PDB file of C-alpha atoms in Angstrom:
ATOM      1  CA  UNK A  20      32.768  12.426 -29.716  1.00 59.00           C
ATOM      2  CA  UNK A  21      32.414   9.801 -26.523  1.00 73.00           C
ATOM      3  CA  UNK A  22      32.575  11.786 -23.199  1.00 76.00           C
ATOM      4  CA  UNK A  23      34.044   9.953 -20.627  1.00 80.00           C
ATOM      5  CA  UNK A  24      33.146  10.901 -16.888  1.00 79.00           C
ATOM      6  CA  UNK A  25      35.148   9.473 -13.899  1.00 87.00           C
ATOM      7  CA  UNK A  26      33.436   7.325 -11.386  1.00 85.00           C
ATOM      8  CA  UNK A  27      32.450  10.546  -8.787  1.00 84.00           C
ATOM      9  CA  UNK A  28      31.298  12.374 -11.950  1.00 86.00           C
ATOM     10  CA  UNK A  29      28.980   9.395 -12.522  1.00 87.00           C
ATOM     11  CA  UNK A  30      27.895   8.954  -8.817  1.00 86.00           C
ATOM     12  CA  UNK A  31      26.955  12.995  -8.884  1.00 84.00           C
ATOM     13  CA  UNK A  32      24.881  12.603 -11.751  1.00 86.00           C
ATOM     14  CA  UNK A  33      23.172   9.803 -10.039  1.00 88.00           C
ATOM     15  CA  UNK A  34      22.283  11.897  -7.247  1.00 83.00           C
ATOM     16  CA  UNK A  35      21.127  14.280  -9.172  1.00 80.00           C
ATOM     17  CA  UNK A  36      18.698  12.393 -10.885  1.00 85.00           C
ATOM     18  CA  UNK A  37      17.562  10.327  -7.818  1.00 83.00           C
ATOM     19  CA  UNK A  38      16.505  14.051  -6.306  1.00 71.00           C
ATOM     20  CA  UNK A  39      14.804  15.026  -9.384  1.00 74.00           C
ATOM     21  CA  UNK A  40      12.936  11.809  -9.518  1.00 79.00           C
ATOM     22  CA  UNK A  41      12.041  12.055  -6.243  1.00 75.00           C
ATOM     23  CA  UNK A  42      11.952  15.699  -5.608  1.00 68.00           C
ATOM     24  CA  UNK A  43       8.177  15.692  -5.132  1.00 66.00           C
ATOM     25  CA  UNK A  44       8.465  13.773  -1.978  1.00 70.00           C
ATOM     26  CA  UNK A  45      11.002  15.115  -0.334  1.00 63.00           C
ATOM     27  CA  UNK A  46      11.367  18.801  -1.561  1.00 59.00           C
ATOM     28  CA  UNK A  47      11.901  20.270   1.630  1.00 63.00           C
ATOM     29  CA  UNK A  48      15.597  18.109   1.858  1.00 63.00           C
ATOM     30  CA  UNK A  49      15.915  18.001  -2.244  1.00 63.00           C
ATOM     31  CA  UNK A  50      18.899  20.993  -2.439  1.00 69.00           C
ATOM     32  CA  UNK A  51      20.352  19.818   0.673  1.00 70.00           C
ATOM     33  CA  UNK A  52      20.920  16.668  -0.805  1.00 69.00           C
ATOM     34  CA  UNK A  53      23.267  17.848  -4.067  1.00 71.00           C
ATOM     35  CA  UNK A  54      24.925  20.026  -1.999  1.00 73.00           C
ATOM     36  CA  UNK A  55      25.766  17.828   0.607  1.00 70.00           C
ATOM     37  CA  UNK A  56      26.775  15.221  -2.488  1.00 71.00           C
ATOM     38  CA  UNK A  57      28.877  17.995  -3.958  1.00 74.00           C
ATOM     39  CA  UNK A  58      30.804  19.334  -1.111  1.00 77.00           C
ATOM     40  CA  UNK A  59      30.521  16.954   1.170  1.00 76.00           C
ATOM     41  CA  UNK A  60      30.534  13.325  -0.510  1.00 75.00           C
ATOM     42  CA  UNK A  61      28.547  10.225  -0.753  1.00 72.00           C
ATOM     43  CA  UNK A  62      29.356   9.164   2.647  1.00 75.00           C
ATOM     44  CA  UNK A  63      27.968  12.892   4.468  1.00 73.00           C
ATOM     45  CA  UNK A  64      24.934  12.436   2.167  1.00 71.00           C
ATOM     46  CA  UNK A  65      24.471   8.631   3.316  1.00 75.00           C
ATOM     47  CA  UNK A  66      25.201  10.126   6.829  1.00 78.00           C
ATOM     48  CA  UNK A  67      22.133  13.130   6.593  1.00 73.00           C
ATOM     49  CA  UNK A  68      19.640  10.776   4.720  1.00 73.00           C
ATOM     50  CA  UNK A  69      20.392   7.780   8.493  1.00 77.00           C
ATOM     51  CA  UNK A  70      19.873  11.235  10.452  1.00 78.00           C
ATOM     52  CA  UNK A  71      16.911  12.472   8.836  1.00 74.00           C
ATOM     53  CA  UNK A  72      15.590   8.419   7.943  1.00 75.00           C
ATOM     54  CA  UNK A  73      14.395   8.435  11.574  1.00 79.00           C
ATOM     55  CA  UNK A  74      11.596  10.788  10.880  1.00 81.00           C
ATOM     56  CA  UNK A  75      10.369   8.959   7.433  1.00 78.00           C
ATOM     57  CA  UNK A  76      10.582   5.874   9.564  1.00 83.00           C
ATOM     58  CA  UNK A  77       8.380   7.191  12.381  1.00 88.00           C
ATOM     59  CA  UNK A  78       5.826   8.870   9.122  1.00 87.00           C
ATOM     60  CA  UNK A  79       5.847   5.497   7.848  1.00 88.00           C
ATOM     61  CA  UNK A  80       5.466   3.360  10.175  1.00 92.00           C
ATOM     62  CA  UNK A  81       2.526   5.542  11.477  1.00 94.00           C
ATOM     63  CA  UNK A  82       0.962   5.479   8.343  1.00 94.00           C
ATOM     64  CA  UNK A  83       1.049   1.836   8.419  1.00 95.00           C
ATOM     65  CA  UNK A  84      -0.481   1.250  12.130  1.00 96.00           C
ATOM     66  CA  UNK A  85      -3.428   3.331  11.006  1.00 96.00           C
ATOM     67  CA  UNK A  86      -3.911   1.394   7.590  1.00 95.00           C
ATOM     68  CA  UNK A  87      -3.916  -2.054  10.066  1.00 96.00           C
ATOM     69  CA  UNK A  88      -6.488  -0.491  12.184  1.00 97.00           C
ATOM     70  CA  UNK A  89      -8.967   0.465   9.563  1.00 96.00           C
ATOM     71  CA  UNK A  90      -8.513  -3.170   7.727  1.00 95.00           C
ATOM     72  CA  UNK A  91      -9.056  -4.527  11.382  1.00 95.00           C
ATOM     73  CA  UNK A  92     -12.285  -2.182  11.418  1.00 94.00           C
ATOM     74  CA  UNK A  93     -13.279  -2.782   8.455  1.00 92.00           C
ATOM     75  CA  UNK A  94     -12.806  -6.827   8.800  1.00 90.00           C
ATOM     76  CA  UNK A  95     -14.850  -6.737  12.190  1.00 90.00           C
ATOM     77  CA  UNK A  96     -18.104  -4.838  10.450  1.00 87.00           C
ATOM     78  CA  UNK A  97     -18.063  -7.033   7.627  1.00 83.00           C
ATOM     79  CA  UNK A  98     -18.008  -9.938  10.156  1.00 81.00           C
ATOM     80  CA  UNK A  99     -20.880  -8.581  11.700  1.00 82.00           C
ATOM     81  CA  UNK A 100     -23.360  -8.399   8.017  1.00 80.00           C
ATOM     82  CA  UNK A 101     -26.326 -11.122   7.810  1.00 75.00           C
ATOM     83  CA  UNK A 102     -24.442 -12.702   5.190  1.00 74.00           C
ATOM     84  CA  UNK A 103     -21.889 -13.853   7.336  1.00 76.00           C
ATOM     85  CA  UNK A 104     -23.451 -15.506  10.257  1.00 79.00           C
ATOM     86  CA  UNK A 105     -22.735 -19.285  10.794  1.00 79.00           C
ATOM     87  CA  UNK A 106     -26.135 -20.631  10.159  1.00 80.00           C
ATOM     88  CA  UNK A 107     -26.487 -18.517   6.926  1.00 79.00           C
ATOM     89  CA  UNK A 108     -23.223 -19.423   5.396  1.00 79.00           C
ATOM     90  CA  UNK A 109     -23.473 -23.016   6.242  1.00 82.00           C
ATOM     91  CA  UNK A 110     -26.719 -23.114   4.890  1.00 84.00           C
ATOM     92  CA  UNK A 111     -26.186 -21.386   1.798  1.00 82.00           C
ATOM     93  CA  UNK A 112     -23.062 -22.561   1.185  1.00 81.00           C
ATOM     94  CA  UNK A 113     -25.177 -26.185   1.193  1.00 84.00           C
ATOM     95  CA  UNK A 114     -28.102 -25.625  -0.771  1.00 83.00           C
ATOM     96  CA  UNK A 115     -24.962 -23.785  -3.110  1.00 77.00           C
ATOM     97  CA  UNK A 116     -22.907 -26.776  -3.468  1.00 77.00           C
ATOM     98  CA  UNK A 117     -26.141 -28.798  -4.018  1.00 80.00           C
ATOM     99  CA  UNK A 118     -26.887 -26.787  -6.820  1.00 73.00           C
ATOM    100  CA  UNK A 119     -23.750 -26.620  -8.578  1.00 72.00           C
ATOM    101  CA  UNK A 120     -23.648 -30.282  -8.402  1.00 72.00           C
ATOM    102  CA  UNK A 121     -27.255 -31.539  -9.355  1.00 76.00           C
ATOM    103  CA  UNK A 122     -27.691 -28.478 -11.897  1.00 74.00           C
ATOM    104  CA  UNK A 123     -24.241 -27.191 -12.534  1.00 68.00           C
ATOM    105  CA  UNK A 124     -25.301 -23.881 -12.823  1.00 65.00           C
ATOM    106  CA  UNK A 125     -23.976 -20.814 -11.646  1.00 69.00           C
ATOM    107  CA  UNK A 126     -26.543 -18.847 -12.422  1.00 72.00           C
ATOM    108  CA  UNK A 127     -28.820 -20.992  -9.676  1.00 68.00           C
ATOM    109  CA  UNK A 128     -26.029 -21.278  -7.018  1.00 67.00           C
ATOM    110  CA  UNK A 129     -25.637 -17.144  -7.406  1.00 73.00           C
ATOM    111  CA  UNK A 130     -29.627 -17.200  -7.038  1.00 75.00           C
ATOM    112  CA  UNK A 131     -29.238 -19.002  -4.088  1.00 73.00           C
ATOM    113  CA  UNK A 132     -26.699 -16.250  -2.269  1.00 73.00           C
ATOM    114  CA  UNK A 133     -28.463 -13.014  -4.026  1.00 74.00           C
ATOM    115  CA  UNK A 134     -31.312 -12.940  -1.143  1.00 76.00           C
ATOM    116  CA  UNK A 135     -29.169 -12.825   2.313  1.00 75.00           C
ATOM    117  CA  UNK A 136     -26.815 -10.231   0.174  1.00 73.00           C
ATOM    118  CA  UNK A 137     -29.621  -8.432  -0.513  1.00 74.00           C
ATOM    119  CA  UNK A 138     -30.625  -8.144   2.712  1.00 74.00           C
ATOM    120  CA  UNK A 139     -27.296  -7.667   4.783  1.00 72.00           C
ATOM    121  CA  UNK A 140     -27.384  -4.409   2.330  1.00 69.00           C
ATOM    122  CA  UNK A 141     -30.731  -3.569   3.874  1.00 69.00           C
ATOM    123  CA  UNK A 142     -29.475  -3.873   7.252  1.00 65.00           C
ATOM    124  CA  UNK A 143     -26.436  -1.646   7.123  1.00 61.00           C
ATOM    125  CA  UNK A 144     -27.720   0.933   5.094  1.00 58.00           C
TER     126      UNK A 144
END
């Protein structure tokens, strides 16, 4: 027996599953949205989701400012560590490269970094 459902039949059931998929994040709007797809049609529902889109937009966006400003934070106390100051990393990234070249070790050149790693953790904590 092959049921065959019309092309709004199809678009419905769509909808339907879209809100059950996504039902845990927007719960609040979740019956709104078949009943607006029922009664109304796809083009009310597209018309409530541009009306309500402002707010997720606004959530979102937020969201996103305050992610960039505690990478930005976050970037600016790493900058500050031992580890990271020009002399040290020019140094260390010398006697590193010498290493790896004359020995072509990793275990030396990762001896050479250990100690100022060591002690930028000492002077944070």
């Amino acid at each position: 027996m092959k049921i065959n459902f019309s092309w709004p039949t199809w678009v419905k059931i769509g909808i339907l599953v879209a809100v059950l998929i996504t039902a845990p994040y927007f719960i609040p709007f979740a019956l709104e949205f078949v009943i607006v797809a029922d009664l109304m049609g796809l083009e009310a529902l597209v018309v409530f989701l541009a009306a309500s889109g402002k707010y997720w937009w606004r959530a979102i966006s937020l969201r996103l400012s305050a992610l960039a400003q505690n990478l930005a934070e976050t970037a600016a106390l790493v900058a500050e560590l031992y580890l990271f100051k020009p002399r040290v990393v020019l140094l260390h990234a010398t006697v590193s490269g010498l290493c790896l070249i004359l020995a072509s070790s990793v275990i030396l050149c990762l001896a050479v970094w250990i100690p100022p790693m060591i002690l930028s953790a000492q002077l944070v904590s």
